[in-house]
């Protein structure tokens, strides 16, 4: 099935949210999906305040109170995209169930792609990346904050213990099945 042709048959914009803890590969996957689907790529980190980024860089985890303005900014931006009939792929941690509900309340048809895997694998990835404000020392706090979306509506789980190509192929198959359900 050609994903792009399936998307073109839809009557309204869709939102694919690639989610998981820091270091799970959500940015890489979201960028690849946005290119394949011809959707706008949206990076949640771009909506963090300087204060929030400084807090995380200092090794201090964000609280739900810290995250609220961030969620509001993203939802406002995505509403604008919907008004412009623009489908999007959002790279976003999605740690808290109540925050995911804010995205479900948007007018898009929304699918969450949950990247999950062993903490040791993700820690290795985080230790290898450079230039990111989120230190590997905060990974445990990400896992502690994560409320698993498995069992929630419109969520597909993708095991990240595979090559980038296999992860992309598995994700595309899941999206294709979801798109069929919308037609």
mmCIF file of C-alpha atoms in Angstrom:
data_model
loop_
_atom_site.group_PDB
_atom_site.id
_atom_site.type_symbol
_atom_site.label_atom_id
_atom_site.label_comp_id
_atom_site.label_asym_id
_atom_site.label_seq_id
_atom_site.Cartn_x
_atom_site.Cartn_y
_atom_site.Cartn_z
ATOM 1 C CA UNK A 1 0.000 0.000 0.000
ATOM 2 C CA UNK A 2 1.233 3.469 -0.841
ATOM 3 C CA UNK A 3 0.925 5.543 2.323
ATOM 4 C CA UNK A 4 0.903 8.855 0.501
ATOM 5 C CA UNK A 5 -1.981 7.877 -1.772
ATOM 6 C CA UNK A 6 -3.968 6.683 1.266
ATOM 7 C CA UNK A 7 -3.402 10.007 2.990
ATOM 8 C CA UNK A 8 -4.600 11.952 -0.054
ATOM 9 C CA UNK A 9 -7.974 10.183 0.112
ATOM 10 C CA UNK A 10 -8.679 11.410 3.642
ATOM 11 C CA UNK A 11 -11.226 14.158 4.169
ATOM 12 C CA UNK A 12 -9.378 16.033 6.910
ATOM 13 C CA UNK A 13 -5.806 16.526 8.141
ATOM 14 C CA UNK A 14 -4.226 13.931 10.364
ATOM 15 C CA UNK A 15 -1.727 14.166 13.190
ATOM 16 C CA UNK A 16 0.826 11.433 13.844
ATOM 17 C CA UNK A 17 2.539 11.823 17.217
ATOM 18 C CA UNK A 18 5.789 9.905 17.593
ATOM 19 C CA UNK A 19 6.277 9.592 21.332
ATOM 20 C CA UNK A 20 8.572 8.052 23.906
ATOM 21 C CA UNK A 21 11.164 8.947 26.479
ATOM 22 C CA UNK A 22 14.143 11.094 25.581
ATOM 23 C CA UNK A 23 16.615 9.131 23.475
ATOM 24 C CA UNK A 24 14.043 6.699 22.061
ATOM 25 C CA UNK A 25 14.569 7.908 18.479
ATOM 26 C CA UNK A 26 11.330 9.821 18.098
ATOM 27 C CA UNK A 27 12.890 12.798 16.295
ATOM 28 C CA UNK A 28 14.636 10.589 13.747
ATOM 29 C CA UNK A 29 11.492 8.554 13.066
ATOM 30 C CA UNK A 30 9.195 11.592 12.976
ATOM 31 C CA UNK A 31 11.407 13.349 10.418
ATOM 32 C CA UNK A 32 11.490 10.266 8.197
ATOM 33 C CA UNK A 33 7.715 9.846 8.424
ATOM 34 C CA UNK A 34 7.064 13.504 7.667
ATOM 35 C CA UNK A 35 9.172 13.212 4.513
ATOM 36 C CA UNK A 36 7.474 9.997 3.378
ATOM 37 C CA UNK A 37 3.983 11.333 4.065
ATOM 38 C CA UNK A 38 4.650 14.917 2.905
ATOM 39 C CA UNK A 39 3.423 16.194 6.280
ATOM 40 C CA UNK A 40 4.759 19.134 8.219
ATOM 41 C CA UNK A 41 7.347 18.063 10.787
ATOM 42 C CA UNK A 42 6.845 19.586 14.255
ATOM 43 C CA UNK A 43 9.447 19.229 17.027
ATOM 44 C CA UNK A 44 8.003 19.579 20.538
ATOM 45 C CA UNK A 45 11.367 20.685 21.916
ATOM 46 C CA UNK A 46 11.035 23.882 19.857
ATOM 47 C CA UNK A 47 8.093 24.907 22.056
ATOM 48 C CA UNK A 48 9.941 24.658 25.383
ATOM 49 C CA UNK A 49 10.708 27.938 27.086
ATOM 50 C CA UNK A 50 14.351 28.865 27.628
ATOM 51 C CA UNK A 51 13.701 28.439 31.343
ATOM 52 C CA UNK A 52 12.470 24.855 30.864
ATOM 53 C CA UNK A 53 15.470 23.993 28.686
ATOM 54 C CA UNK A 54 17.836 25.470 31.272
ATOM 55 C CA UNK A 55 16.129 23.493 34.023
ATOM 56 C CA UNK A 56 16.526 20.229 32.115
ATOM 57 C CA UNK A 57 20.119 21.060 31.124
ATOM 58 C CA UNK A 58 20.843 21.496 34.838
ATOM 59 C CA UNK A 59 19.547 17.956 35.437
ATOM 60 C CA UNK A 60 16.235 19.023 36.990
ATOM 61 C CA UNK A 61 13.178 17.166 35.643
ATOM 62 C CA UNK A 62 10.147 19.161 34.559
ATOM 63 C CA UNK A 63 6.983 18.982 36.622
ATOM 64 C CA UNK A 64 3.458 18.784 35.218
ATOM 65 C CA UNK A 65 3.145 22.486 36.059
ATOM 66 C CA UNK A 66 6.270 23.196 33.969
ATOM 67 C CA UNK A 67 4.835 21.214 31.066
ATOM 68 C CA UNK A 68 1.433 22.911 30.928
ATOM 69 C CA UNK A 69 2.459 26.078 28.988
ATOM 70 C CA UNK A 70 4.485 23.872 26.647
ATOM 71 C CA UNK A 71 1.456 21.685 25.887
ATOM 72 C CA UNK A 72 -0.726 24.777 25.380
ATOM 73 C CA UNK A 73 1.743 26.319 22.911
ATOM 74 C CA UNK A 74 1.933 23.112 20.888
ATOM 75 C CA UNK A 75 -1.838 22.705 20.785
ATOM 76 C CA UNK A 76 -2.304 26.323 19.695
ATOM 77 C CA UNK A 77 0.219 25.837 16.894
ATOM 78 C CA UNK A 78 -1.358 22.555 15.791
ATOM 79 C CA UNK A 79 -4.821 24.145 15.735
ATOM 80 C CA UNK A 80 -3.413 26.741 13.331
ATOM 81 C CA UNK A 81 -2.039 23.938 11.160
ATOM 82 C CA UNK A 82 -5.430 22.243 11.120
ATOM 83 C CA UNK A 83 -7.100 25.476 10.029
ATOM 84 C CA UNK A 84 -4.642 25.527 7.115
ATOM 85 C CA UNK A 85 -5.565 21.894 6.297
ATOM 86 C CA UNK A 86 -1.989 20.817 7.092
ATOM 87 C CA UNK A 87 -1.334 17.278 8.324
ATOM 88 C CA UNK A 88 1.573 17.001 10.776
ATOM 89 C CA UNK A 89 4.006 14.590 12.379
ATOM 90 C CA UNK A 90 4.868 15.680 15.914
ATOM 91 C CA UNK A 91 7.907 14.424 17.795
ATOM 92 C CA UNK A 92 6.844 14.656 21.443
ATOM 93 C CA UNK A 93 7.599 12.706 24.612
ATOM 94 C CA UNK A 94 3.936 12.210 25.549
ATOM 95 C CA UNK A 95 4.831 11.012 29.027
ATOM 96 C CA UNK A 96 1.574 11.900 30.798
ATOM 97 C CA UNK A 97 -1.881 10.565 29.892
ATOM 98 C CA UNK A 98 -3.640 13.851 30.685
ATOM 99 C CA UNK A 99 -1.317 15.693 28.294
ATOM 100 C CA UNK A 100 -2.005 13.181 25.530
ATOM 101 C CA UNK A 101 -5.692 13.919 26.006
ATOM 102 C CA UNK A 102 -5.038 17.562 25.078
ATOM 103 C CA UNK A 103 -3.814 16.357 21.677
ATOM 104 C CA UNK A 104 -6.752 13.997 21.280
ATOM 105 C CA UNK A 105 -9.044 17.012 21.778
ATOM 106 C CA UNK A 106 -7.593 18.661 18.670
ATOM 107 C CA UNK A 107 -9.737 18.382 15.516
ATOM 108 C CA UNK A 108 -7.281 16.069 13.708
ATOM 109 C CA UNK A 109 -7.624 12.336 13.337
ATOM 110 C CA UNK A 110 -4.696 11.459 15.613
ATOM 111 C CA UNK A 111 -2.454 8.412 15.900
ATOM 112 C CA UNK A 112 0.181 7.971 18.613
ATOM 113 C CA UNK A 113 3.270 5.937 17.699
ATOM 114 C CA UNK A 114 4.781 4.823 21.017
ATOM 115 C CA UNK A 115 8.484 3.993 20.773
ATOM 116 C CA UNK A 116 9.397 1.760 23.675
ATOM 117 C CA UNK A 117 12.373 -0.314 24.654
ATOM 118 C CA UNK A 118 14.850 -1.247 27.317
ATOM 119 C CA UNK A 119 16.221 1.571 29.417
ATOM 120 C CA UNK A 120 19.791 0.332 28.914
ATOM 121 C CA UNK A 121 19.525 0.652 25.120
ATOM 122 C CA UNK A 122 18.072 4.151 25.356
ATOM 123 C CA UNK A 123 20.739 5.201 27.861
ATOM 124 C CA UNK A 124 23.465 4.093 25.433
ATOM 125 C CA UNK A 125 21.870 6.176 22.679
ATOM 126 C CA UNK A 126 21.640 9.231 24.925
ATOM 127 C CA UNK A 127 25.276 8.906 25.964
ATOM 128 C CA UNK A 128 26.342 8.840 22.299
ATOM 129 C CA UNK A 129 24.448 11.910 21.116
ATOM 130 C CA UNK A 130 25.978 15.348 21.269
ATOM 131 C CA UNK A 131 24.604 18.861 21.489
ATOM 132 C CA UNK A 132 21.280 18.028 23.147
ATOM 133 C CA UNK A 133 20.221 19.893 26.269
ATOM 134 C CA UNK A 134 18.648 16.793 27.867
ATOM 135 C CA UNK A 135 21.349 14.966 29.856
ATOM 136 C CA UNK A 136 21.351 11.177 30.139
ATOM 137 C CA UNK A 137 21.023 11.620 33.908
ATOM 138 C CA UNK A 138 17.361 12.581 33.388
ATOM 139 C CA UNK A 139 16.443 9.330 31.643
ATOM 140 C CA UNK A 140 15.311 7.694 34.886
ATOM 141 C CA UNK A 141 12.973 10.629 35.579
ATOM 142 C CA UNK A 142 11.502 10.176 32.076
ATOM 143 C CA UNK A 143 10.748 6.517 32.784
ATOM 144 C CA UNK A 144 9.362 7.454 36.211
ATOM 145 C CA UNK A 145 7.006 10.032 34.625
ATOM 146 C CA UNK A 146 5.922 7.805 31.730
ATOM 147 C CA UNK A 147 2.331 6.635 31.928
ATOM 148 C CA UNK A 148 2.217 3.952 29.263
ATOM 149 C CA UNK A 149 -0.252 4.705 26.464
ATOM 150 C CA UNK A 150 -0.728 1.044 25.655
ATOM 151 C CA UNK A 151 -4.418 0.274 25.754
ATOM 152 C CA UNK A 152 -5.394 3.850 24.904
ATOM 153 C CA UNK A 153 -7.294 4.632 21.713
ATOM 154 C CA UNK A 154 -5.300 5.093 18.486
ATOM 155 C CA UNK A 155 -1.925 4.003 19.848
ATOM 156 C CA UNK A 156 0.514 1.681 18.133
ATOM 157 C CA UNK A 157 3.557 0.412 20.021
ATOM 158 C CA UNK A 158 6.853 0.035 18.182
ATOM 159 C CA UNK A 159 9.781 -1.786 19.771
ATOM 160 C CA UNK A 160 12.884 0.312 19.221
ATOM 161 C CA UNK A 161 15.298 -2.608 19.582
ATOM 162 C CA UNK A 162 15.737 -2.909 15.816
ATOM 163 C CA UNK A 163 17.461 -1.095 12.974
ATOM 164 C CA UNK A 164 16.172 2.291 11.844
ATOM 165 C CA UNK A 165 14.893 0.740 8.588
ATOM 166 C CA UNK A 166 12.948 -2.000 10.393
ATOM 167 C CA UNK A 167 11.458 0.525 12.828
ATOM 168 C CA UNK A 168 10.403 2.736 9.905
ATOM 169 C CA UNK A 169 8.885 -0.221 8.004
ATOM 170 C CA UNK A 170 6.989 -1.447 11.092
ATOM 171 C CA UNK A 171 5.688 2.048 11.757
ATOM 172 C CA UNK A 172 4.559 2.545 8.158
ATOM 173 C CA UNK A 173 2.645 -0.745 8.273
ATOM 174 C CA UNK A 174 0.891 0.339 11.472
ATOM 175 C CA UNK A 175 0.028 3.748 10.008
ATOM 176 C CA UNK A 176 -1.273 2.112 6.819
ATOM 177 C CA UNK A 177 -3.620 -0.091 8.848
ATOM 178 C CA UNK A 178 -4.835 2.914 10.832
ATOM 179 C CA UNK A 179 -5.407 4.928 7.647
ATOM 180 C CA UNK A 180 -7.538 2.112 6.254
ATOM 181 C CA UNK A 181 -9.721 2.307 9.343
ATOM 182 C CA UNK A 182 -10.352 6.019 8.668
ATOM 183 C CA UNK A 183 -11.593 5.499 5.099
#
